[in-house]
XYZ file of N, CA and C in Angstrom:
648
model
N 13.274 -6.514 18.907
C 13.050 -5.929 17.586
C 12.393 -4.562 17.719
N 12.881 -3.628 16.912
C 12.267 -2.305 16.879
C 10.992 -2.411 16.043
N 9.866 -2.130 16.660
C 8.566 -2.479 16.099
C 7.973 -1.422 15.166
N 7.984 -0.169 15.605
C 7.383 0.925 14.833
C 8.487 1.886 14.412
N 8.674 2.049 13.109
C 9.798 2.859 12.640
C 9.359 3.918 11.637
N 10.234 4.926 11.488
C 10.066 5.954 10.460
C 11.243 5.818 9.506
N 10.973 5.802 8.213
C 12.013 5.734 7.191
C 12.162 7.119 6.586
N 13.374 7.690 6.686
C 13.608 9.057 6.226
C 14.737 9.126 5.208
N 14.814 10.283 4.531
C 15.851 10.522 3.538
C 15.289 11.384 2.432
N 16.135 12.080 1.677
C 15.659 12.938 0.589
C 15.055 12.115 -0.539
N 14.240 12.734 -1.409
C 13.663 12.007 -2.536
C 14.764 11.414 -3.409
N 14.626 10.108 -3.715
C 15.610 9.445 -4.553
C 16.712 8.727 -3.793
N 16.661 8.745 -2.448
C 17.726 8.133 -1.647
C 17.627 6.610 -1.588
N 16.515 6.042 -2.056
C 16.375 4.587 -2.044
C 15.411 4.062 -1.004
N 14.556 4.936 -0.493
C 13.609 4.516 0.544
C 12.640 3.436 0.032
N 12.185 3.589 -1.220
C 11.225 2.636 -1.766
C 11.792 1.228 -1.856
N 13.031 1.110 -2.357
C 13.682 -0.198 -2.474
C 13.909 -0.815 -1.103
N 14.428 -0.012 -0.168
C 14.678 -0.515 1.184
C 13.379 -0.932 1.859
N 12.331 -0.160 1.660
C 11.040 -0.486 2.274
C 10.561 -1.863 1.838
N 10.662 -2.176 0.545
C 10.229 -3.487 0.047
C 11.042 -4.606 0.670
N 12.355 -4.392 0.823
C 13.213 -5.407 1.427
C 12.855 -5.635 2.892
N 12.588 -4.558 3.611
C 12.260 -4.668 5.032
C 10.915 -5.356 5.246
N 9.989 -5.134 4.325
C 8.666 -5.753 4.440
C 8.739 -7.267 4.299
N 9.755 -7.759 3.600
C 9.942 -9.202 3.459
C 10.610 -9.806 4.685
N 11.240 -8.957 5.508
C 11.987 -9.443 6.668
C 11.283 -9.193 7.999
N 10.377 -8.231 8.021
C 9.698 -7.852 9.263
C 8.183 -7.786 9.048
N 7.404 -7.935 10.128
C 5.939 -7.881 10.003
C 5.378 -6.461 9.968
N 6.107 -5.550 9.338
C 5.664 -4.165 9.268
C 4.479 -3.987 8.317
N 3.634 -3.020 8.629
C 2.663 -2.508 7.672
C 3.310 -1.265 7.063
N 3.440 -1.235 5.741
C 4.087 -0.107 5.069
C 3.080 1.013 4.864
N 3.351 2.165 5.446
C 2.450 3.304 5.328
C 3.167 4.434 4.601
N 2.850 4.581 3.316
C 3.460 5.613 2.484
C 2.398 6.646 2.126
N 2.570 7.865 2.604
C 1.598 8.908 2.281
C 1.596 9.194 0.784
N 2.760 9.047 0.146
C 2.823 9.260 -1.302
C 1.914 8.292 -2.046
N 1.972 7.012 -1.648
C 1.104 6.009 -2.278
C -0.369 6.312 -2.002
N -0.658 6.728 -0.770
C -2.045 7.051 -0.410
C -2.586 8.157 -1.307
N -1.789 9.196 -1.512
C -2.240 10.303 -2.341
C -2.345 9.906 -3.804
N -1.390 9.090 -4.301
C -1.444 8.657 -5.694
C -2.697 7.816 -5.965
N -3.068 6.970 -4.976
C -4.280 6.162 -5.126
C -5.515 7.062 -5.186
N -5.523 8.099 -4.341
C -6.650 9.029 -4.327
C -6.718 9.812 -5.639
N -5.551 10.173 -6.193
C -5.492 10.887 -7.466
C -6.025 10.006 -8.591
N -5.588 8.751 -8.599
C -6.029 7.812 -9.630
C -7.537 7.587 -9.579
N -8.087 7.574 -8.352
C -9.523 7.353 -8.173
C -10.338 8.611 -8.465
N -9.654 9.759 -8.569
C -10.335 11.007 -8.877
C -11.149 11.576 -7.729
N -10.760 11.246 -6.483
C -11.492 11.763 -5.320
C -11.172 13.241 -5.109
N -11.965 13.901 -4.268
C -11.711 15.312 -3.972
C -10.346 15.479 -3.321
N -9.997 14.547 -2.405
C -8.689 14.587 -1.764
C -7.587 14.410 -2.805
N -7.834 13.501 -3.754
C -6.866 13.265 -4.813
C -6.635 14.495 -5.678
N -7.713 15.179 -6.029
C -7.598 16.392 -6.840
C -6.837 17.488 -6.094
N -7.115 17.596 -4.788
C -6.418 18.590 -3.969
C -4.933 18.260 -3.883
N -4.635 16.992 -3.626
C -3.241 16.564 -3.529
C -2.511 16.784 -4.852
N -3.176 16.510 -5.969
C -2.578 16.651 -7.300
C -2.066 18.070 -7.539
N -2.852 19.050 -7.108
C -2.490 20.447 -7.340
C -1.193 20.833 -6.634
N -0.934 20.205 -5.487
C 0.300 20.479 -4.742
C 1.466 19.642 -5.266
N 1.220 18.353 -5.491
C 2.268 17.430 -5.900
C 2.859 17.809 -7.259
N 2.016 18.247 -8.203
C 2.502 18.608 -9.537
C 3.508 19.760 -9.506
N 3.380 20.611 -8.488
C 4.293 21.740 -8.344
C 5.488 21.390 -7.466
N 5.499 20.158 -6.926
C 6.579 19.758 -6.029
C 6.365 20.243 -4.615
N 5.179 20.788 -4.335
C 4.868 21.286 -2.991
C 4.351 20.161 -2.098
N 4.399 20.410 -0.790
C 3.892 19.441 0.167
C 2.385 19.597 0.347
N 1.695 18.473 0.546
C 0.265 18.506 0.834
C 0.084 19.090 2.236
N -0.909 19.978 2.462
C -1.102 20.631 3.772
C -1.180 19.646 4.934
N -0.618 20.064 6.066
C -0.532 19.205 7.247
C -1.872 18.638 7.689
N -2.907 19.475 7.696
C -4.183 19.015 8.247
C -4.747 17.830 7.458
N -4.480 17.813 6.155
C -4.950 16.706 5.312
C -4.130 15.443 5.603
N -2.812 15.606 5.616
C -1.919 14.465 5.809
C -2.032 13.866 7.201
N -2.068 14.692 8.228
C -2.125 14.211 9.609
C -3.393 13.409 9.877
N -4.515 13.893 9.376
C -5.772 13.171 9.558
C -5.737 11.802 8.906
N -5.138 11.748 7.716
C -5.019 10.495 6.980
C -4.136 9.498 7.732
N -3.001 9.975 8.265
C -2.068 9.105 8.980
C -2.671 8.590 10.284
N -3.346 9.444 11.030
C -3.945 9.011 12.298
C -4.959 7.888 12.078
N -5.779 8.060 11.070
C -6.783 7.041 10.749
C -6.120 5.716 10.394
N -5.019 5.798 9.646
C -4.333 4.571 9.203
C -3.614 3.860 10.351
N -2.911 4.605 11.200
C -2.156 3.993 12.296
C -3.066 3.348 13.340
N -4.313 3.792 13.413
C -5.257 3.267 14.400
C -5.846 1.917 13.989
N -5.642 1.528 12.748
C -6.227 0.281 12.260
C -5.518 -0.944 12.849
N -6.250 -2.042 12.950
C -5.773 -3.251 13.632
C -4.496 -3.833 13.037
N -4.318 -3.726 11.723
C -3.154 -4.363 11.112
C -1.833 -3.688 11.475
N -1.886 -2.527 12.150
C -0.669 -1.843 12.576
C -0.194 -2.302 13.960
N -0.951 -3.192 14.595
C -0.628 -3.636 15.955
C 0.716 -4.366 16.036
N 1.111 -5.050 14.954
C 2.363 -5.805 14.960
C 3.558 -4.995 14.483
N 3.340 -3.728 14.191
C 4.434 -2.865 13.760
C 4.125 -2.155 12.457
N 4.608 -0.923 12.321
C 4.398 -0.164 11.093
C 5.661 0.577 10.696
N 5.763 0.873 9.416
C 6.884 1.621 8.876
C 6.338 2.827 8.130
N 6.566 4.011 8.663
C 6.114 5.246 8.035
C 7.131 5.706 6.998
N 6.664 5.984 5.796
C 7.525 6.382 4.679
C 6.933 7.642 4.056
N 7.623 8.776 4.201
C 7.109 10.031 3.663
C 6.399 10.887 4.686
N 6.392 10.455 5.921
C 5.774 11.200 7.015
C 6.455 10.812 8.316
N 6.800 11.795 9.183
C 6.573 13.234 9.033
C 7.629 13.899 8.151
N 7.290 15.089 7.639
C 8.226 15.856 6.820
C 8.571 17.206 7.438
N 7.872 17.583 8.482
C 8.117 18.854 9.154
C 8.048 18.651 10.665
N 8.571 19.616 11.418
C 8.517 19.545 12.884
C 7.070 19.509 13.381
N 6.162 20.353 12.859
C 4.763 20.265 13.309
C 4.152 18.890 13.062
N 4.490 18.255 11.936
C 3.988 16.917 11.662
C 4.561 15.913 12.668
N 5.835 16.071 13.008
C 6.472 15.167 13.972
C 5.828 15.316 15.349
N 5.532 16.540 15.731
C 4.880 16.779 17.024
C 3.469 16.206 17.032
N 2.768 16.334 15.896
C 1.429 15.757 15.781
C 1.506 14.233 15.846
N 2.533 13.656 15.222
C 2.706 12.203 15.246
C 2.952 11.705 16.660
N 3.721 12.451 17.440
C 3.964 12.074 18.842
C 2.651 11.955 19.609
N 1.781 12.931 19.404
C 0.482 12.913 20.086
C -0.364 11.727 19.626
N -0.349 11.469 18.314
C -1.107 10.338 17.767
C -0.626 9.033 18.385
N 0.700 8.848 18.422
C 1.281 7.606 18.950
C 0.981 7.426 20.432
N 0.918 8.521 21.159
C 0.556 8.441 22.578
C -0.904 8.027 22.734
N -1.760 8.608 21.912
C -3.193 8.306 21.988
C -3.492 6.847 21.657
N -2.818 6.314 20.660
C -3.097 4.935 20.240
C -2.141 3.926 20.884
N -1.207 4.434 21.730
C -0.248 3.598 22.465
C 0.606 2.728 21.530
N 1.090 3.353 20.481
C 1.995 2.693 19.540
C 3.184 3.629 19.275
N 4.155 3.679 20.203
C 5.266 4.634 20.102
C 6.260 4.306 18.993
N 6.938 5.344 18.498
C 8.000 5.174 17.507
C 9.242 4.619 18.218
N 9.810 3.533 17.655
C 10.982 2.891 18.261
C 12.293 3.307 17.599
N 12.249 3.686 16.327
C 13.485 4.032 15.621
C 13.184 4.880 14.393
N 14.153 5.732 14.040
C 14.072 6.544 12.820
C 15.297 6.209 11.969
N 15.070 5.573 10.827
C 16.140 5.177 9.911
C 16.277 6.254 8.838
N 17.447 6.894 8.774
C 17.669 7.971 7.810
C 18.710 7.563 6.775
N 18.377 7.760 5.489
C 19.286 7.452 4.399
C 19.957 8.719 3.889
N 21.296 8.734 3.919
C 22.061 9.876 3.416
C 22.415 9.670 1.952
N 22.368 10.754 1.163
C 22.729 10.676 -0.262
C 22.989 12.090 -0.767
N 24.045 12.273 -1.606
C 24.358 13.630 -2.073
C 23.416 14.062 -3.197
N 23.290 15.379 -3.390
C 22.314 15.949 -4.322
C 22.525 15.514 -5.776
N 23.777 15.428 -6.232
C 24.040 15.048 -7.625
C 23.482 13.653 -7.919
N 23.675 12.730 -6.981
C 23.174 11.375 -7.172
C 21.650 11.357 -7.133
N 21.060 12.179 -6.269
C 19.605 12.253 -6.182
C 19.000 12.716 -7.508
N 19.593 13.751 -8.105
C 19.084 14.281 -9.378
C 19.211 13.230 -10.484
N 20.350 12.508 -10.517
C 20.541 11.461 -11.525
C 19.486 10.362 -11.374
N 19.237 9.966 -10.132
C 18.285 8.880 -9.875
C 16.857 9.285 -10.243
N 16.431 10.447 -9.779
C 15.030 10.824 -9.923
C 14.677 11.266 -11.336
N 15.516 12.083 -11.954
C 15.178 12.593 -13.284
C 15.130 11.484 -14.333
N 15.753 10.342 -14.034
C 15.743 9.232 -14.977
C 14.657 8.210 -14.720
N 13.835 8.415 -13.703
C 12.795 7.439 -13.384
C 11.651 7.487 -14.388
N 11.135 6.311 -14.733
C 9.954 6.182 -15.568
C 9.045 5.116 -14.958
N 7.747 5.216 -15.215
C 6.775 4.283 -14.645
C 5.794 3.860 -15.730
N 5.379 2.589 -15.692
C 4.382 2.113 -16.646
C 3.024 2.701 -16.298
N 2.372 3.275 -17.285
C 1.071 3.914 -17.070
C -0.014 2.895 -16.736
N 0.163 1.650 -17.182
C -0.863 0.631 -16.960
C -0.670 -0.166 -15.671
N 0.539 -0.703 -15.447
C 0.744 -1.603 -14.299
C 1.605 -1.014 -13.199
N 2.220 0.158 -13.431
C 2.988 0.813 -12.379
C 4.406 0.302 -12.198
N 4.887 -0.588 -13.068
C 6.250 -1.110 -12.954
C 7.270 0.019 -13.151
N 8.252 0.145 -12.224
C 9.232 1.227 -12.328
C 10.414 0.884 -13.234
N 10.965 1.905 -13.888
C 12.153 1.763 -14.736
C 13.057 2.964 -14.511
N 14.267 2.895 -15.081
C 15.185 4.031 -15.055
C 15.930 4.052 -16.382
N 16.078 5.230 -16.973
C 16.654 5.340 -18.311
C 18.130 4.950 -18.357
N 18.783 4.843 -17.178
C 20.195 4.460 -17.135
C 20.393 3.103 -16.458
N 19.810 2.930 -15.292
C 20.088 1.737 -14.486
C 19.072 0.605 -14.633
N 17.893 0.877 -15.160
C 16.860 -0.153 -15.267
C 16.053 0.062 -16.546
N 16.721 -0.048 -17.685
C 16.084 0.230 -18.968
C 15.101 -0.879 -19.373
N 13.998 -0.523 -20.033
C 13.107 -1.548 -20.590
C 13.761 -2.127 -21.847
N 13.299 -3.299 -22.303
C 13.861 -3.919 -23.499
C 13.615 -3.056 -24.730
N 12.427 -2.444 -24.776
C 12.091 -1.514 -25.858
C 11.850 -0.144 -25.233
N 12.544 0.876 -25.720
C 12.448 2.206 -25.138
C 10.999 2.700 -25.086
N 10.582 3.125 -23.875
C 9.259 3.691 -23.705
C 8.134 2.683 -23.552
N 8.481 1.371 -23.547
C 7.460 0.325 -23.464
C 7.740 -0.596 -22.271
N 6.724 -0.902 -21.498
C 6.861 -1.769 -20.330
C 7.133 -3.216 -20.743
N 8.126 -3.843 -20.109
C 8.454 -5.248 -20.401
C 7.329 -6.194 -19.992
N 6.619 -5.845 -18.926
C 5.626 -6.760 -18.354
C 4.290 -6.762 -19.102
N 3.776 -5.547 -19.386
C 2.426 -5.494 -19.971
C 2.351 -4.776 -21.314
N 3.464 -4.197 -21.752
C 3.470 -3.502 -23.033
C 2.887 -2.103 -22.980
N 2.606 -1.622 -21.763
C 2.044 -0.281 -21.603
C 3.088 0.806 -21.814
N 2.647 2.046 -22.031
C 3.586 3.154 -22.234
C 4.226 3.610 -20.918
N 5.491 3.998 -20.996
C 6.197 4.520 -19.825
C 6.106 6.038 -19.813
N 6.017 6.596 -18.615
C 5.953 8.055 -18.501
C 6.744 8.524 -17.298
N 7.020 9.817 -17.274
C 7.714 10.437 -16.150
C 6.691 11.156 -15.291
N 6.637 10.813 -14.003
C 5.693 11.479 -13.107
C 5.981 12.982 -13.071
N 4.916 13.748 -12.877
C 5.052 15.205 -12.878
C 6.027 15.682 -11.810
N 6.071 14.969 -10.663
C 6.949 15.404 -9.577
C 8.358 14.828 -9.704
N 8.664 14.133 -10.828
C 10.004 13.599 -11.057
C 10.812 14.424 -12.063
N 10.201 15.466 -12.639
C 10.989 16.281 -13.567
C 11.937 17.189 -12.781
N 12.969 17.673 -13.456
C 14.047 18.383 -12.758
C 13.560 19.640 -12.040
N 12.628 20.353 -12.655
C 12.133 21.589 -12.038
C 11.398 21.298 -10.727
N 10.492 20.310 -10.760
C 9.762 19.945 -9.544
C 10.710 19.352 -8.510
N 11.734 18.619 -8.978
C 12.701 18.016 -8.068
C 13.454 19.064 -7.268
N 13.845 20.155 -7.940
C 14.562 21.221 -7.230
C 13.700 21.818 -6.125
N 12.388 21.942 -6.390
C 11.470 22.444 -5.371
C 11.394 21.459 -4.210
N 11.314 20.160 -4.529
C 11.222 19.134 -3.489
C 12.477 19.104 -2.620
N 13.649 19.218 -3.248
C 14.895 19.219 -2.487
C 15.002 20.462 -1.607
N 14.486 21.581 -2.123
C 14.485 22.809 -1.328
C 13.584 22.651 -0.107
N 12.413 22.029 -0.305
C 11.530 21.735 0.826
C 12.240 20.831 1.838
N 12.961 19.840 1.334
C 13.637 18.896 2.218
C 14.667 19.612 3.087
N 15.497 20.436 2.456
C 16.563 21.123 3.194
C 15.992 22.047 4.266
N 14.935 22.792 3.914
C 14.416 23.796 4.829
C 13.369 23.279 5.823
N 12.654 22.211 5.460
C 11.568 21.747 6.327
C 11.813 20.387 6.960
N 12.335 19.452 6.186
C 12.447 18.080 6.669
C 13.761 17.807 7.384
N 14.867 18.375 6.899
C 16.159 18.100 7.509
C 16.205 18.424 9.009
N 15.530 19.484 9.491
C 15.524 19.750 10.938
C 14.958 18.601 11.763
N 14.197 17.719 11.119
C 13.665 16.557 11.829
C 14.777 15.644 12.320
N 15.910 15.638 11.617
C 17.029 14.799 12.029
C 17.504 15.216 13.420
N 17.592 16.520 13.653
C 17.968 17.009 14.982
C 16.895 16.675 16.009
N 15.638 16.809 15.592
C 14.487 16.521 16.469
C 14.559 15.091 17.007
N 14.804 14.128 16.092
C 14.844 12.717 16.504
C 16.189 12.319 17.106
N 17.248 13.041 16.742
C 18.551 12.791 17.354
C 18.488 13.093 18.845
N 17.851 14.194 19.184
C 17.716 14.583 20.591
C 16.908 13.572 21.401
N 16.031 12.864 20.733
C 15.202 11.858 21.404
C 15.865 10.479 21.421
N 17.053 10.379 20.809
C 17.790 9.127 20.803
C 17.199 8.071 19.877
N 16.440 8.500 18.867
C 15.768 7.561 17.975
C 16.430 7.449 16.599
N 17.320 8.396 16.260
C 17.848 8.494 14.900
C 19.069 7.608 14.658
N 19.081 6.921 13.503
C 20.245 6.164 13.059
C 20.457 6.461 11.574
N 21.667 6.924 11.205
C 21.974 7.297 9.826
C 22.654 6.158 9.069
N 22.305 6.009 7.771
C 22.901 4.997 6.909
C 23.271 5.620 5.567
N 24.405 5.204 5.006
C 24.867 5.707 3.716
C 24.205 4.919 2.596
N 23.308 5.559 1.831
C 22.556 4.848 0.792
C 23.362 4.634 -0.490
N 24.594 5.155 -0.562
C 25.439 4.959 -1.744
C 26.144 3.606 -1.721
N 25.994 2.858 -0.629
C 26.688 1.577 -0.489
C 26.126 0.483 -1.392
N 24.901 0.665 -1.866
C 24.243 -0.386 -2.645
C 23.106 -0.968 -1.845
N 22.050 -1.367 -2.545
C 20.811 -1.757 -1.862
C 20.954 -2.971 -0.957
N 21.735 -3.975 -1.359
C 21.858 -5.190 -0.548
C 22.636 -4.934 0.739
N 23.750 -4.226 0.621
C 24.551 -3.913 1.807
C 23.777 -3.003 2.749
N 23.083 -2.038 2.169
C 22.269 -1.130 2.969
C 21.194 -1.906 3.733
N 20.519 -2.812 3.036
C 19.485 -3.621 3.676
C 20.047 -4.447 4.831
N 21.212 -5.078 4.628
C 21.818 -5.893 5.685
C 22.106 -5.060 6.926
N 22.627 -3.851 6.724
C 22.953 -2.982 7.853
C 21.697 -2.561 8.617
N 20.650 -2.176 7.865
C 19.410 -1.734 8.502
C 18.718 -2.906 9.202
N 18.733 -4.051 8.562
C 18.104 -5.252 9.140
C 18.724 -5.604 10.484
N 20.049 -5.574 10.541
C 20.739 -5.877 11.796
C 20.426 -4.836 12.867
N 20.363 -3.588 12.447
C 20.058 -2.519 13.408
C 18.651 -2.682 13.997
N 17.699 -3.071 13.162
C 16.317 -3.206 13.629
C 16.082 -4.462 14.460
N 17.091 -5.338 14.498
C 17.021 -6.409 15.474
C 16.677 -7.792 14.989
N 16.873 -8.052 13.693
C 16.604 -9.422 13.223
C 17.886 -10.142 12.888
């Protein structure tokens, strides 16, 4: 079994759904830098406020902040049985820093799972996303509508669109992906770690393919 993996793909490619499925099948610890920053923002910490200023504009949080956070997390005991990085690395410098971290803690990356998806589908998926302000339950205005528009089915809380899910911020995020993150595919291809999957196949078929590749 491939123990320590990186989950890659542009925003909206289905990484979140696949991650949940993989967590039910493998003993991975899910490490999402996006979730880490959102928790810090919700708590109103200094790190959260700093991250908020970048995320609202669709910009990436500075490397020194993200790398320090990831190193601390990967060193914890619960990562000994395997971890799945989601949202990191996003640039070549981050990938090089991750290599050093993994060498220091003796937990090497075994595989990089990349989800392919065209831009039109990404825009449709992301611009339609909504989230419950109270419980965090996700919805979509086309594919996962609530029973009552704007109201959460589970808790009755109001639904909202995250600042980084609007079309303007999305275009910035996709531009960052093309210019900064996509070169990582070549980086990991050269190391023999990269495996590409078509995320348009549907979540169940995609999960089956990735599950078999990871060795279960």
